[in-house]
XYZ file of C-alpha atoms in Angstrom:
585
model
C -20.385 -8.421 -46.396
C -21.101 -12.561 -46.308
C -24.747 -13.426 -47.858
C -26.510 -16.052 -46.528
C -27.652 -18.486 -49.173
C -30.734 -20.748 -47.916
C -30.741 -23.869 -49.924
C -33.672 -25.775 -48.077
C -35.785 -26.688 -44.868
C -37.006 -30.529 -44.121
C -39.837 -31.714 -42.428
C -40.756 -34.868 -40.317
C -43.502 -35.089 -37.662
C -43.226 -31.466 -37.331
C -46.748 -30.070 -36.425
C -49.706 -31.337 -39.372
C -46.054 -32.638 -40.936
C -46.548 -36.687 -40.944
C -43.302 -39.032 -40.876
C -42.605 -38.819 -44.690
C -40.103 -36.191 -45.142
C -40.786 -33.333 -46.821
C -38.651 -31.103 -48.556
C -39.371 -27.680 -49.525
C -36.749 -26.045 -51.912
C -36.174 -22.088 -50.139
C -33.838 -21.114 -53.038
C -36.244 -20.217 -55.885
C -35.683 -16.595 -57.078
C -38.437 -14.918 -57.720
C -42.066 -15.156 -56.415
C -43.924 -17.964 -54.966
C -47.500 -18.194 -53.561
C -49.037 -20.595 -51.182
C -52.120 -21.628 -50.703
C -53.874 -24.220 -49.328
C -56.293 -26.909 -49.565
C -58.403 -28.880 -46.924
C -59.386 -31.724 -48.294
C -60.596 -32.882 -44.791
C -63.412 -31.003 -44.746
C -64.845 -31.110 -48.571
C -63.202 -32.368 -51.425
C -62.988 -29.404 -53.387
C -60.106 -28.199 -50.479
C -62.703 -25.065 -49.192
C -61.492 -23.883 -45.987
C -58.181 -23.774 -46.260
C -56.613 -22.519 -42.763
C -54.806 -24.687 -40.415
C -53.461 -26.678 -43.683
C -49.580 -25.885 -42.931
C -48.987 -22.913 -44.624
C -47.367 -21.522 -41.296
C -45.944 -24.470 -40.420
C -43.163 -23.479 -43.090
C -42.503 -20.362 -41.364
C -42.510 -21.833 -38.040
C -39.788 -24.632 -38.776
C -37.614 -22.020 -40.348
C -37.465 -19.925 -37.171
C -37.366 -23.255 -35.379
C -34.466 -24.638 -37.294
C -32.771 -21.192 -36.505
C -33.264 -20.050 -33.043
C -34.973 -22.986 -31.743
C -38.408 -21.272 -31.423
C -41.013 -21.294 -33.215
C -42.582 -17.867 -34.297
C -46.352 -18.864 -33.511
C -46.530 -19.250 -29.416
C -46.488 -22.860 -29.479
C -44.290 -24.850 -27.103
C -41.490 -26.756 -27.965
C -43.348 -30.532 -27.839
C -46.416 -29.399 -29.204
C -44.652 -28.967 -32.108
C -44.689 -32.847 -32.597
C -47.101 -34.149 -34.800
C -50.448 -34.768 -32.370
C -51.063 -38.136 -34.164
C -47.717 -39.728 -34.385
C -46.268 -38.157 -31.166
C -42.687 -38.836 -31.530
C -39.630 -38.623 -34.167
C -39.676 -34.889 -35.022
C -37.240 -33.675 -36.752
C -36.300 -30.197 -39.146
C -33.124 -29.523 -40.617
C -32.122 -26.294 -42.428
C -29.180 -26.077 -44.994
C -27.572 -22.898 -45.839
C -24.398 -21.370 -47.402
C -21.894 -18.004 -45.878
C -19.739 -18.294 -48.976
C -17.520 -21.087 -49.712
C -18.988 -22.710 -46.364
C -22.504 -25.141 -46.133
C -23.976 -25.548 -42.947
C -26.992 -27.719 -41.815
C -28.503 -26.973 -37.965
C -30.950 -30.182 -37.294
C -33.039 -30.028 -34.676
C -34.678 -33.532 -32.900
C -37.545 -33.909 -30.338
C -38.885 -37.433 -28.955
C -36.613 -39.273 -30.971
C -36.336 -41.629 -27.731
C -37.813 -41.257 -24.298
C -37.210 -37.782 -22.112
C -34.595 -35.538 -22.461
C -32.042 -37.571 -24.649
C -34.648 -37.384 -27.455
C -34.243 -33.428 -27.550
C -31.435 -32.554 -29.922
C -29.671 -30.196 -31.768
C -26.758 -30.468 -34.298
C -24.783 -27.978 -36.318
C -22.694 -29.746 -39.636
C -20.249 -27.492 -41.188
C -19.247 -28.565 -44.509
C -20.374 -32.079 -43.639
C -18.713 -32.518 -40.432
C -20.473 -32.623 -36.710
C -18.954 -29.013 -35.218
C -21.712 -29.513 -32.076
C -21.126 -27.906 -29.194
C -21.341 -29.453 -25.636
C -24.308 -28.272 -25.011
C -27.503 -26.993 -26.492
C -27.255 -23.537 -25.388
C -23.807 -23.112 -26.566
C -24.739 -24.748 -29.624
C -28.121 -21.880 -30.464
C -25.152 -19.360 -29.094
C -23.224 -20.337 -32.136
C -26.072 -20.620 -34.614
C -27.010 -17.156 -34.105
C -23.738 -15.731 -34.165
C -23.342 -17.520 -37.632
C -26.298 -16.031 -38.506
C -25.435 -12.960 -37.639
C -29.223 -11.603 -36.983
C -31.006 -11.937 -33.768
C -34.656 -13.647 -33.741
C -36.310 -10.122 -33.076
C -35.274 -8.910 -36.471
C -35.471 -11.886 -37.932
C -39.125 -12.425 -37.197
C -40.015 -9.294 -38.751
C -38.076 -8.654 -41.352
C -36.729 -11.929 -43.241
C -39.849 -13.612 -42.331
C -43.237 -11.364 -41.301
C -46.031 -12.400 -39.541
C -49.065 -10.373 -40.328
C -50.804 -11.503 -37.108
C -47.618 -10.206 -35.235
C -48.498 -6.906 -33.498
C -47.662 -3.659 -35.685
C -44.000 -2.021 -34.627
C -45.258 1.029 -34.180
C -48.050 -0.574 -31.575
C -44.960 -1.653 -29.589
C -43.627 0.043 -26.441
C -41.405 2.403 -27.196
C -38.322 0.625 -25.668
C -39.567 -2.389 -27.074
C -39.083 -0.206 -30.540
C -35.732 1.419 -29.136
C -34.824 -2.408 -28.634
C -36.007 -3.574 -32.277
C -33.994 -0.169 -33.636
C -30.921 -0.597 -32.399
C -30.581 -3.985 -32.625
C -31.483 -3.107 -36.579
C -28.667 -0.250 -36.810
C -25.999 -1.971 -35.073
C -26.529 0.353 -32.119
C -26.806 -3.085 -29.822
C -23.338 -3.769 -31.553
C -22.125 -1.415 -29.588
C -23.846 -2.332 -26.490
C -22.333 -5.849 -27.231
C -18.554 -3.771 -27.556
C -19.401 -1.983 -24.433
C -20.189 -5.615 -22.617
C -16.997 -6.353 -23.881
C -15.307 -3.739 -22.778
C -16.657 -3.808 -19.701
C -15.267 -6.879 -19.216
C -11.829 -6.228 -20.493
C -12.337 -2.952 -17.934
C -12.984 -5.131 -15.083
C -10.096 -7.396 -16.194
C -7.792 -5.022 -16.377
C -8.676 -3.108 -13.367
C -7.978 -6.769 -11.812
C -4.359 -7.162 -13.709
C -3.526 -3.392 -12.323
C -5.010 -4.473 -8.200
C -2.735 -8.097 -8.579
C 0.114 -5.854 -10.137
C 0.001 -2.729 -7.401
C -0.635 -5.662 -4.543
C 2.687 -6.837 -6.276
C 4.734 -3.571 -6.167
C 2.853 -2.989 -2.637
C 4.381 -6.128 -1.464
C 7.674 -5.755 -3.515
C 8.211 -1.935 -1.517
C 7.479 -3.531 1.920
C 10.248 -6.107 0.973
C 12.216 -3.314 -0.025
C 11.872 -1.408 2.854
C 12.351 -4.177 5.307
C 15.479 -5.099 3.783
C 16.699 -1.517 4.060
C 15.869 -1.673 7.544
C 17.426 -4.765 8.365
C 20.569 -3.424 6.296
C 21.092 -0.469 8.639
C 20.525 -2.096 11.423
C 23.243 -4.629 10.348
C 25.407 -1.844 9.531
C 24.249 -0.283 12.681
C 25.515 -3.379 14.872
C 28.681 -3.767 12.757
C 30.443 0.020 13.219
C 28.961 -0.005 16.947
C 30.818 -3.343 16.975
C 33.938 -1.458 15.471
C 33.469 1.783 17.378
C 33.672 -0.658 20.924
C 36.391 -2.542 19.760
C 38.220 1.122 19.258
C 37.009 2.079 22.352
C 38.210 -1.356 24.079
C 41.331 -1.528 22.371
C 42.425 1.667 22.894
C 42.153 1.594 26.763
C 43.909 -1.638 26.761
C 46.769 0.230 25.063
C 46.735 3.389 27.452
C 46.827 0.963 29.921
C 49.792 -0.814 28.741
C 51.402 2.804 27.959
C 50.415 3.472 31.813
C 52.474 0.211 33.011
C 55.704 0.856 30.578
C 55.933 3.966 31.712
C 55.262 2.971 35.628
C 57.825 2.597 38.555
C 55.788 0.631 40.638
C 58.571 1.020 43.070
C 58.413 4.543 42.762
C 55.332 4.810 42.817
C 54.432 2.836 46.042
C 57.442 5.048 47.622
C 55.427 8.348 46.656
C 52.045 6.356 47.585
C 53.520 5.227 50.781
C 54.793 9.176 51.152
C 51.445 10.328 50.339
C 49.850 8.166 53.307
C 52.046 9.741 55.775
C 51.868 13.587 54.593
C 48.259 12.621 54.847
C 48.501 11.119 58.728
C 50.582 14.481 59.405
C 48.663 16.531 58.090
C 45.445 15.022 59.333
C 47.265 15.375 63.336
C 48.245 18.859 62.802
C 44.758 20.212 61.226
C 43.434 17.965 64.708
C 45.784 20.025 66.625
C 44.882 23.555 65.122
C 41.136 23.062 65.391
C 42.190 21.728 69.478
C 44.180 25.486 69.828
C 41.711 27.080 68.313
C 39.484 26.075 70.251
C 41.823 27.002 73.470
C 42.126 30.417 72.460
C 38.256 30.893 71.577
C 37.417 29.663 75.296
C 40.254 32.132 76.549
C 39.314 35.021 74.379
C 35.360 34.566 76.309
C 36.657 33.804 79.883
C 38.630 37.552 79.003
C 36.061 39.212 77.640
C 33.935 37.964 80.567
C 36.512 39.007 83.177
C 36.986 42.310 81.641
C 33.163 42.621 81.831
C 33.462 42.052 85.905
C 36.124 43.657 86.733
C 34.141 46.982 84.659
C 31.309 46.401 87.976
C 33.221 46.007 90.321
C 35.126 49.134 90.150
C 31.736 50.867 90.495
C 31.866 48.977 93.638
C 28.821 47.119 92.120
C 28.283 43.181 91.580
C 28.637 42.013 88.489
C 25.739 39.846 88.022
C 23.093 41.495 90.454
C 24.531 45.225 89.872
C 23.526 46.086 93.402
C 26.359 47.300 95.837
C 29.398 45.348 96.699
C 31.036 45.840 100.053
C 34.338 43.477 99.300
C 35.207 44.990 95.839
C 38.740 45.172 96.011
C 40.082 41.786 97.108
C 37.920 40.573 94.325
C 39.455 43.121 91.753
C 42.697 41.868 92.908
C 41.957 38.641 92.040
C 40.451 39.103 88.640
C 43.334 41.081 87.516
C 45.383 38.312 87.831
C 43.645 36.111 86.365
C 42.866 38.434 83.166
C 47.019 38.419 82.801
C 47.060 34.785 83.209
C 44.061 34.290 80.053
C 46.146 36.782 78.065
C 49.341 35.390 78.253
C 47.527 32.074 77.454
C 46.129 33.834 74.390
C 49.839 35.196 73.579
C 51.056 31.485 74.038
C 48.421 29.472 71.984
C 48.059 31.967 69.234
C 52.287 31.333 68.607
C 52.003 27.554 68.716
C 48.695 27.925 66.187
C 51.220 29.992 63.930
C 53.244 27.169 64.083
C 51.485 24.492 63.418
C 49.888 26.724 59.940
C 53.417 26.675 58.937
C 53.869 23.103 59.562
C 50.428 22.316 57.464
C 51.161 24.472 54.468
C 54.828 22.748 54.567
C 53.138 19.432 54.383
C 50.647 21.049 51.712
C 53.266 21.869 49.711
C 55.309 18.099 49.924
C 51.303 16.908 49.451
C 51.387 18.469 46.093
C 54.969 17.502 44.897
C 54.303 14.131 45.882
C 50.894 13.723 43.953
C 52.909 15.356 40.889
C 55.123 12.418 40.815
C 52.371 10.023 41.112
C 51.131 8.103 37.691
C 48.649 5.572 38.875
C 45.928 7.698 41.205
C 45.481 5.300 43.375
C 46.907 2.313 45.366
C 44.423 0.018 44.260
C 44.776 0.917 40.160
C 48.213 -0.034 41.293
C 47.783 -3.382 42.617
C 45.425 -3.584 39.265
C 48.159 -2.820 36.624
C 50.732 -5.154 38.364
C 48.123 -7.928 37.752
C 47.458 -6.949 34.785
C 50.509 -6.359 33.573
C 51.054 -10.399 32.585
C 47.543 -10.317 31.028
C 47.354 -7.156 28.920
C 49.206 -8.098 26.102
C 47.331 -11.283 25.256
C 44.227 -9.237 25.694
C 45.723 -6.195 22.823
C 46.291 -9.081 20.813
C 42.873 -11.043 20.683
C 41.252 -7.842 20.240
C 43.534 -6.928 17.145
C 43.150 -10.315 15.837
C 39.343 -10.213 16.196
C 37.011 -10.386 13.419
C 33.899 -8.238 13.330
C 30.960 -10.726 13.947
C 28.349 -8.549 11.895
C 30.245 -8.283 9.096
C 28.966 -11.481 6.894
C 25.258 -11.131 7.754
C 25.789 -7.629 6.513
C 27.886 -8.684 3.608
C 24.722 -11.076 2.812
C 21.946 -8.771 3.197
C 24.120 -6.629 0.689
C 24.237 -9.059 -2.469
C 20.038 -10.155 -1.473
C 19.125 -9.370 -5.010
C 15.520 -8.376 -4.913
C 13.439 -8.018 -7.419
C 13.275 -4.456 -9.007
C 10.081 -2.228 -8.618
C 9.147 -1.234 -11.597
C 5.847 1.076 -12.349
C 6.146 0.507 -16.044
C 3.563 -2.484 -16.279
C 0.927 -0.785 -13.467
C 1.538 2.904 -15.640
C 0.788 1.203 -19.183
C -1.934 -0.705 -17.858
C -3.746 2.369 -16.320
C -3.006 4.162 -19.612
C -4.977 1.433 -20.881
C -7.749 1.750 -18.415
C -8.336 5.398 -19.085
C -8.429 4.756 -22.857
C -10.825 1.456 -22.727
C -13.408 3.695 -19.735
C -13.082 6.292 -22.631
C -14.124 4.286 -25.273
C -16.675 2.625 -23.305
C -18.301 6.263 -22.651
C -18.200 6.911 -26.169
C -19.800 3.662 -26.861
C -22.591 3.723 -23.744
C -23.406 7.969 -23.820
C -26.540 8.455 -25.611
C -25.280 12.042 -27.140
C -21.950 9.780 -27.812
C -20.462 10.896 -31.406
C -20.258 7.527 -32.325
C -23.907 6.550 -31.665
C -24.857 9.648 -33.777
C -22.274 8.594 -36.558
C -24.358 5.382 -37.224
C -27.894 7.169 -36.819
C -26.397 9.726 -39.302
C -25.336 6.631 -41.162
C -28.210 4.719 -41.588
C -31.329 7.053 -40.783
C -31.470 9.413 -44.003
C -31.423 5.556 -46.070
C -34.320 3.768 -44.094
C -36.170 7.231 -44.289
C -35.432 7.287 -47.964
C -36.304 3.280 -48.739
C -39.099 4.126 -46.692
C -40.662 6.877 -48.023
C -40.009 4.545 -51.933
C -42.374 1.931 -50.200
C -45.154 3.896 -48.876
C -45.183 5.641 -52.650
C -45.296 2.291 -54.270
C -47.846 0.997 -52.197
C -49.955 4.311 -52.708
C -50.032 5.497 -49.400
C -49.971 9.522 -49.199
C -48.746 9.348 -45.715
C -45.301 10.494 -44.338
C -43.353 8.106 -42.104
C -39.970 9.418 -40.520
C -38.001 8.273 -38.162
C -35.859 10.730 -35.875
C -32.191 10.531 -34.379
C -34.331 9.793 -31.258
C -35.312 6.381 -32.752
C -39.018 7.221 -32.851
C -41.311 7.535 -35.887
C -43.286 10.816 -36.907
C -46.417 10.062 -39.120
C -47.834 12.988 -41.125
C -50.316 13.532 -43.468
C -50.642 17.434 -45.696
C -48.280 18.674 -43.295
C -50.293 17.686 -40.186
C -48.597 15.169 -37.355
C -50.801 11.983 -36.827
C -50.411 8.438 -34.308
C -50.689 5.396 -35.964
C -53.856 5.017 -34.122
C -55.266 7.640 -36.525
C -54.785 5.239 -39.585
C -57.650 2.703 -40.698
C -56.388 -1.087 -40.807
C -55.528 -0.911 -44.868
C -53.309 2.265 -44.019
C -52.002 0.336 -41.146
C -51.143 -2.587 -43.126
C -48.903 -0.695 -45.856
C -47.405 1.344 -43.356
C -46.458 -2.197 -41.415
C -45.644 -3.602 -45.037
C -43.025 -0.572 -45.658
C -41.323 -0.684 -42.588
C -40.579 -4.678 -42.800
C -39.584 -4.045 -46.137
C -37.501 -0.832 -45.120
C -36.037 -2.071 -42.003
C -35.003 -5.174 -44.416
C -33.436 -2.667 -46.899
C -31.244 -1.360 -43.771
C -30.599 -5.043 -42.401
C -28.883 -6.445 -45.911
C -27.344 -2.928 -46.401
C -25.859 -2.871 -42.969
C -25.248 -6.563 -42.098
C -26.251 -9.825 -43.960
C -27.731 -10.390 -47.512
C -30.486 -12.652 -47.618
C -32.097 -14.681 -50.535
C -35.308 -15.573 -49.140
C -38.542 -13.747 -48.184
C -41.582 -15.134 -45.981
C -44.428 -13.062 -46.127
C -47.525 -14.536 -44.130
C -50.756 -13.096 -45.101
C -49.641 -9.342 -45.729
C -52.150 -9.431 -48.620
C -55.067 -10.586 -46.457
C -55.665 -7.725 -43.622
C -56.516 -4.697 -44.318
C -55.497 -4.378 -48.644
C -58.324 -4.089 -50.986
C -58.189 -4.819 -54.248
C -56.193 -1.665 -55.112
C -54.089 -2.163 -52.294
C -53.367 -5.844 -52.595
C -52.599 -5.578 -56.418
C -49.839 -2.377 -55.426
C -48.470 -4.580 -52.705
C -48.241 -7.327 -55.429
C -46.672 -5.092 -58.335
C -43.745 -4.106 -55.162
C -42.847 -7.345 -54.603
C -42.406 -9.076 -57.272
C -40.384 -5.567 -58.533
C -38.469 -6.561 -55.172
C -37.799 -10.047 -55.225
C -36.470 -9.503 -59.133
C -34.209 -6.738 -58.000
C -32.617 -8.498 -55.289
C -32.978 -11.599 -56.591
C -34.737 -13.192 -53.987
C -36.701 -16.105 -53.319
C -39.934 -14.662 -51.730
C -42.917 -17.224 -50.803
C -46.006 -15.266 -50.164
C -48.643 -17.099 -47.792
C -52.146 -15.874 -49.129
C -55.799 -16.682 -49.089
C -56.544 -15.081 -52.214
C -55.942 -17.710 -55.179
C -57.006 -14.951 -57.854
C -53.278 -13.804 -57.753
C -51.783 -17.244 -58.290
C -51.251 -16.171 -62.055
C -49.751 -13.044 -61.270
C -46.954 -14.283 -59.208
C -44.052 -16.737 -60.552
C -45.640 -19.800 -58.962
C -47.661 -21.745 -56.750
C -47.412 -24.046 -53.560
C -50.021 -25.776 -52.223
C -50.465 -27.504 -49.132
C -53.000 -30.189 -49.080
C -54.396 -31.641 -45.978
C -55.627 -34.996 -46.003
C -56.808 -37.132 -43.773
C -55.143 -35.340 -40.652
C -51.815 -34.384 -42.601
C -50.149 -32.026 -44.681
C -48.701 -32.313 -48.013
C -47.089 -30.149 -50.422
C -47.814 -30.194 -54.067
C -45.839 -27.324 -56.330
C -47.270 -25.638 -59.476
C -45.221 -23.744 -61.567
């Protein structure tokens, strides 16, 4: 753990500060007093507030964090008479390494007058701008202003901790027990969360991207394969009809088969004529069998001496019997004579059925016309086998192409170690961010029982029969005999050791936990609220303190009766309008 070493702050035009520099040494162990002296307003230096005393304070926190801790604004901290040319510069050491922050204001008209520079080890390390610059101040530092104002320097006038709110106090606490360390981890992570949820969107949008790519080119691979077989399969198709076709004329007689054609044509006229003629007899005989039937019908009537189509009597019966017999005969032998030439003519048509059939057996080509087609193709068919065997499949290189594409793998390795990541940082950021997080508890545990302890040492030394403790919940119990008080129920003295106890506590925890610090700036702790009793106990603790740790502790104080007691004195003289500083030892 690096100490921080102050060597010394400088003055010029700083607040009652005048133009001659001043120097005030910060790295004197052991205890130093100051007091001061008007000499304004008698000679004898009575009344001796508003001299500078604070001033020292006040350019320290300045110098640091580029406010002042009285609530002054920035140019009203230029000296009021000479109005221009401020300047304070602080050096300190972090080990082997010397650092000086200087801080300008008015050096020259508006804002190019306002300045700020950090020196490491001599040279200009500056940033490019101020706030970047008191960024990297405090981070050297390593202490934020908050804790800083109360516990390497305290302000007496500053109101109690324990009169803050209580997240103002949670604030203070944490910030004091590294708890805002983890805060500043879980900013961190949060931002290393965010970035690598980022990384793992760009990657999936990536693999996203890279499967679409994928998949189209699959698709566009079958259907290249697609076109290429149905290519071959037509060709097949194509190529094998040409050569049944050229099987068809080699093994063809066109001769032949024009003969059995021609043959075919004329079994076909025959037959066509005789079916004609059989459907002519039939219908002969089926006119003859109902000019019998009707006859027969008559001829019934009449011999009942009746007419046949009125039924009534009929005087001339038998000449007309007569008459219809013969002509019955005549329709029957008709009958007889058409039903033998119908015979005849069946036998004739299944003849020619039967030649119909051994004909079309004999016939190759079906049809006249797919004759006349193969003779003219006959001269064209083998050129046409041959550019079709000789032909190259069209599809076949764009396939061929899409097959060596080499596209880039998909690979889940990146996205899967990156979301392992995720779930691990989210973790960590839970543990870090949950109030009933172990890790939060590990530091309370850590650092509680020892600012309880240093705590408790204070309040003792200082005489103070009161109990302060504070709880895992970062608030403070105050008891007294076993019975549970507010720090409203203490009187001001009480107040003032309690406040006195905690700076010094919460200091205790600050050098244990983060930086150790060799000075002390105490601003009128001795002057509210101590008697005599209280003020000489509060005395007898510090310098105890400041020779343990081996600190340089300045003690701003009206009362100049303890000037002997403490290692030395500084006083600050002001005269005519402007403060001086003239050491004792």
């Amino acid at each position: 753990m690096a100490a921080i070493h102050f060597h010394k702050i400088s003055l010029r035009n700083f607040l009652s500060y005048g133009n001659n520099l001043t120097v005030i040494e910060l790295d004197k162990p052991g205890t130093t007093l100051i007091v001061g002296e008007n000499l304004d307003s008698t000679s004898h230096g009575v009344g001796a507030n508003g001299v500078g005393k604070t001033t020292i304070i006040n350019a320290i926190t300045y110098a640091l964090y580029d406010k002042p801790i009285s609530d002054i604004s920035k140019d009203k901290l230029v000296n009021n008479i000479n109005e221009k040319n401020m300047e304070v510069s602080i050096e300190f050491s972090i080990e082997d390494t010397e650092y000086t922050i200087k801080r300008t204001r008015k050096m020259k008209a508006g804002a190019a007058g306002n300045n700020v520079y950090l020196f490491v080890n001599g040279e200009d390390k500056t940033l490019d701008s101020a706030t970047n610059t008191n960024n990297k101040i405090e981070e050297i530092i390593g202490i934020p202003y908050e804790l800083f104002v109360r516990i390497v320097v305290y302000f007496a006038s500053h109101k109690p901790f324990l009169d803050l709110p209580k997240a103002d106090q949670t604030i203070i606490f944490e910030r004091l027990v590294g708890l805002t360390m983890l805060s500043d981890k879980a900013t961190d992570l949060k931002g290393l969360i965010k970035e690598i949820e980022m990384h793992i969107q760009i990657k999936k949008t990536k693999l996203d991207m890279l499967v679409k790519e994928h998949e189209r080119h699959n698709i566009q691979l079958s259907n290249a394969k697609d076109r290429m077989d149905r290519w071959e399969e037509n060709q097949k198709i194509e190529l094998q009809t040409l050569l049944d076709q050229r099987d068809v004329i080699e093994n063809t007689n066109f001769d032949q088969q024009q003969t059995l054609h021609d043959e075919l044509v004329i079994i076909n006229e025959q037959l066509t004529h005789q079916v004609g003629l059989s459907e002519k007899i039939n219908q002969r005989i089926r006119e003859y069998k109902r000019s019998l039937d009707k006859e027969q019908k008559e001829l019934v009537h009449l011999k009942d001496n009746k007419c046949p189509y009125c039924l009534q009597q009929y005087g001339d019966a038998e000449q007309k019997i007569e008459t219809l017999e013969e002509h019955v005969l005549e329709l029957d032998e008709n009958i007889t004579t058409n039903t033998e030439e119908l015979t005849k003519i069946s036998d004739i048509i299944d003849e020619l059925e039967i030649a119909k059939r051994d004909v079309a057996k004999l016939i190759t080509v079906p049809s006249l016309k797919e004759l006349n087609a193969l003779r003219t193709q006959a001269n064209t068919l083998e050129a046409k086998i041959d550019t079709l065997e000789k032909s190259t499949n069209p599809h076949i290189d764009s396939y061929q192409e899409l097959l060596v594409v080499d596209l880039e793998e998909i690979v889940y390795d990146e996205v899967n170690l990156l979301t392992k990541e995720l779930k691990h940082q989210t973790f960590l950021l839970k543990l870090l961010t949950k109030k009933d997080s172990f890790v939060r508890k590990e530091l309370l545990n850590k650092y509680i029982p020892y600012l309880n302890s240093q705590l408790h040492y204070y309040l003792q030394e200082l005489g103070l029969p009161h109990h302060v403790v504070f709880t895992h919940e970062m608030t403070a119990n105050i008891s007294q005999f076993g019975k549970e008080l507010d720090f409203g129920n203490l009187s001001a003295g009480q107040k003032a050791r309690v406040n006195l106890a905690l700076s010094l506590a919460f200091s205790d925890v600050l050098q244990r936990l983060h930086t150790k610090i060799n000075i002390c700036l105490l601003d009128e702790v001795l002057d509210f609220g101590l008697d005599a009793i209280g003020a000489k106990a509060a005395i007898r603790l510090l310098k105890q303190r400041a020779k343990d740790k081996d600190q340089s502790m300045f003690i701003i104080s009206h009362r100049d009766e303890i000037g002997h007691v403490l290692d030395r004195t500084m006083i600050i003289q002001m005269s005519k309008g402007f403060s001086y500083i003239n050491e004792q030892t």
